[in-house]
């Protein structure tokens, strides 16, 4: 497990975001136990309260669930929930900006679509 921190947002939010990323990428499977607050705290050299605050964001979002005396586990359906949330934000975070930049460059819709198709082809995701 690898965490990296920057100065852009509070550490507890970064912990939550990185745990969510691990759920998204399969690093933590649904139903699996994640490391305890104390384990993460020791490994990351961070105050346990900070780790707990980050984990609680994911508990509140329904991605993690706590089992008293047993630990914290990835909730059933957590992966699908993360995927759905990311799909919803994809348009606002990426598509709007790409279209805006394309318009500034005077690229037509057709040319933009060609570039996107090229990107798929060059990254091995072309349709068969």
mmCIF file of C-alpha atoms in Angstrom:
data_model
loop_
_atom_site.group_PDB
_atom_site.id
_atom_site.type_symbol
_atom_site.label_atom_id
_atom_site.label_comp_id
_atom_site.label_asym_id
_atom_site.label_seq_id
_atom_site.Cartn_x
_atom_site.Cartn_y
_atom_site.Cartn_z
ATOM 1 C CA UNK A 1 0.000 0.000 0.000
ATOM 2 C CA UNK A 2 1.405 3.347 -1.045
ATOM 3 C CA UNK A 3 0.144 6.763 -0.016
ATOM 4 C CA UNK A 4 1.547 10.074 -1.195
ATOM 5 C CA UNK A 5 0.576 13.440 0.201
ATOM 6 C CA UNK A 6 0.767 16.976 -1.131
ATOM 7 C CA UNK A 7 -0.091 20.434 0.145
ATOM 8 C CA UNK A 8 -3.258 20.917 -1.920
ATOM 9 C CA UNK A 9 -5.845 19.661 0.583
ATOM 10 C CA UNK A 10 -6.080 18.476 4.188
ATOM 11 C CA UNK A 11 -4.379 15.137 4.869
ATOM 12 C CA UNK A 12 -7.601 13.466 6.039
ATOM 13 C CA UNK A 13 -9.208 14.262 2.665
ATOM 14 C CA UNK A 14 -6.166 12.875 0.861
ATOM 15 C CA UNK A 15 -6.379 9.677 2.930
ATOM 16 C CA UNK A 16 -10.049 9.318 1.990
ATOM 17 C CA UNK A 17 -9.288 9.987 -1.682
ATOM 18 C CA UNK A 18 -6.455 7.460 -1.778
ATOM 19 C CA UNK A 19 -8.496 4.774 -0.017
ATOM 20 C CA UNK A 20 -11.308 5.453 -2.512
ATOM 21 C CA UNK A 21 -8.796 5.107 -5.363
ATOM 22 C CA UNK A 22 -7.742 1.715 -3.962
ATOM 23 C CA UNK A 23 -11.376 0.614 -3.937
ATOM 24 C CA UNK A 24 -11.744 1.856 -7.521
ATOM 25 C CA UNK A 25 -8.616 0.104 -8.802
ATOM 26 C CA UNK A 26 -9.264 -3.137 -6.919
ATOM 27 C CA UNK A 27 -6.557 -2.694 -4.316
ATOM 28 C CA UNK A 28 -9.288 -3.214 -1.744
ATOM 29 C CA UNK A 29 -12.022 -5.599 -2.856
ATOM 30 C CA UNK A 30 -15.598 -5.445 -1.627
ATOM 31 C CA UNK A 31 -15.901 -7.252 1.682
ATOM 32 C CA UNK A 32 -12.188 -7.057 2.398
ATOM 33 C CA UNK A 33 -10.836 -5.590 5.589
ATOM 34 C CA UNK A 34 -8.742 -2.465 5.317
ATOM 35 C CA UNK A 35 -5.874 -1.704 7.699
ATOM 36 C CA UNK A 36 -6.915 -0.318 11.054
ATOM 37 C CA UNK A 37 -6.654 3.338 11.968
ATOM 38 C CA UNK A 38 -3.672 2.560 14.173
ATOM 39 C CA UNK A 39 -1.935 0.496 11.478
ATOM 40 C CA UNK A 40 -2.320 3.271 8.910
ATOM 41 C CA UNK A 41 -1.288 5.855 11.465
ATOM 42 C CA UNK A 42 1.943 3.999 12.248
ATOM 43 C CA UNK A 43 2.727 3.257 8.609
ATOM 44 C CA UNK A 44 2.080 6.810 7.422
ATOM 45 C CA UNK A 45 3.432 8.599 10.518
ATOM 46 C CA UNK A 46 0.165 10.495 10.873
ATOM 47 C CA UNK A 47 -1.987 11.175 13.908
ATOM 48 C CA UNK A 48 -4.624 8.418 14.349
ATOM 49 C CA UNK A 49 -7.363 11.059 14.616
ATOM 50 C CA UNK A 50 -6.449 12.332 11.143
ATOM 51 C CA UNK A 51 -6.605 8.820 9.691
ATOM 52 C CA UNK A 52 -9.920 8.187 11.442
ATOM 53 C CA UNK A 53 -11.377 11.416 10.077
ATOM 54 C CA UNK A 54 -10.452 10.362 6.533
ATOM 55 C CA UNK A 55 -11.845 6.861 6.996
ATOM 56 C CA UNK A 56 -15.063 8.278 8.445
ATOM 57 C CA UNK A 57 -15.618 10.282 5.249
ATOM 58 C CA UNK A 58 -15.809 6.967 3.397
ATOM 59 C CA UNK A 59 -17.998 5.400 6.089
ATOM 60 C CA UNK A 60 -20.388 8.352 5.749
ATOM 61 C CA UNK A 61 -20.349 7.908 1.955
ATOM 62 C CA UNK A 62 -21.219 4.226 2.327
ATOM 63 C CA UNK A 63 -17.945 2.940 0.874
ATOM 64 C CA UNK A 64 -16.647 1.521 4.154
ATOM 65 C CA UNK A 65 -18.447 -0.070 7.070
ATOM 66 C CA UNK A 66 -17.245 -0.607 10.586
ATOM 67 C CA UNK A 67 -17.858 -3.875 12.411
ATOM 68 C CA UNK A 68 -17.454 -3.399 16.125
ATOM 69 C CA UNK A 69 -14.538 -5.415 17.440
ATOM 70 C CA UNK A 70 -13.667 -6.707 13.962
ATOM 71 C CA UNK A 71 -12.461 -3.701 11.971
ATOM 72 C CA UNK A 72 -13.389 -1.695 8.916
ATOM 73 C CA UNK A 73 -14.427 -3.351 5.662
ATOM 74 C CA UNK A 74 -15.154 -2.277 2.101
ATOM 75 C CA UNK A 75 -18.925 -2.153 1.672
ATOM 76 C CA UNK A 76 -20.770 -4.321 -0.814
ATOM 77 C CA UNK A 77 -21.384 -2.233 -3.937
ATOM 78 C CA UNK A 78 -18.588 0.227 -3.079
ATOM 79 C CA UNK A 79 -16.737 -0.284 -6.358
ATOM 80 C CA UNK A 80 -19.871 0.295 -8.440
ATOM 81 C CA UNK A 81 -20.680 3.374 -6.359
ATOM 82 C CA UNK A 82 -17.232 4.872 -6.993
ATOM 83 C CA UNK A 83 -17.478 4.104 -10.718
ATOM 84 C CA UNK A 84 -20.901 5.746 -10.940
ATOM 85 C CA UNK A 85 -19.735 8.863 -9.061
ATOM 86 C CA UNK A 86 -16.711 9.171 -11.326
ATOM 87 C CA UNK A 87 -18.820 8.763 -14.453
ATOM 88 C CA UNK A 88 -21.092 11.561 -13.281
ATOM 89 C CA UNK A 89 -18.166 13.906 -12.655
ATOM 90 C CA UNK A 90 -16.340 12.932 -15.880
ATOM 91 C CA UNK A 91 -18.403 15.300 -18.014
ATOM 92 C CA UNK A 92 -17.906 18.308 -15.744
ATOM 93 C CA UNK A 93 -14.239 17.687 -15.014
ATOM 94 C CA UNK A 94 -13.004 16.571 -18.434
ATOM 95 C CA UNK A 95 -15.427 16.860 -21.330
ATOM 96 C CA UNK A 96 -16.349 20.488 -20.695
ATOM 97 C CA UNK A 97 -12.676 21.466 -20.536
ATOM 98 C CA UNK A 98 -11.743 19.494 -23.665
ATOM 99 C CA UNK A 99 -14.569 21.046 -25.676
ATOM 100 C CA UNK A 100 -13.673 24.516 -24.381
ATOM 101 C CA UNK A 101 -10.022 24.081 -25.369
ATOM 102 C CA UNK A 102 -10.987 22.626 -28.754
ATOM 103 C CA UNK A 103 -13.162 25.662 -29.446
ATOM 104 C CA UNK A 104 -10.299 27.996 -28.513
ATOM 105 C CA UNK A 105 -8.142 26.122 -31.033
ATOM 106 C CA UNK A 106 -10.900 26.346 -33.654
ATOM 107 C CA UNK A 107 -11.147 22.565 -33.871
ATOM 108 C CA UNK A 108 -14.402 21.331 -35.332
ATOM 109 C CA UNK A 109 -16.499 18.707 -33.565
ATOM 110 C CA UNK A 110 -15.495 16.229 -36.260
ATOM 111 C CA UNK A 111 -11.779 16.947 -35.737
ATOM 112 C CA UNK A 112 -12.136 16.599 -31.975
ATOM 113 C CA UNK A 113 -13.859 13.232 -32.434
ATOM 114 C CA UNK A 114 -11.024 12.151 -34.765
ATOM 115 C CA UNK A 115 -8.483 13.095 -32.094
ATOM 116 C CA UNK A 116 -10.382 11.166 -29.445
ATOM 117 C CA UNK A 117 -10.526 8.110 -31.711
ATOM 118 C CA UNK A 118 -6.791 8.440 -32.311
ATOM 119 C CA UNK A 119 -6.232 8.543 -28.574
ATOM 120 C CA UNK A 120 -8.185 5.319 -28.165
ATOM 121 C CA UNK A 121 -6.242 3.650 -30.981
ATOM 122 C CA UNK A 122 -2.855 4.702 -29.636
ATOM 123 C CA UNK A 123 -3.745 3.480 -26.166
ATOM 124 C CA UNK A 124 -4.973 0.097 -27.345
ATOM 125 C CA UNK A 125 -8.657 0.771 -26.775
ATOM 126 C CA UNK A 126 -9.890 0.890 -30.346
ATOM 127 C CA UNK A 127 -13.250 -0.695 -31.095
ATOM 128 C CA UNK A 128 -13.146 -4.046 -32.826
#
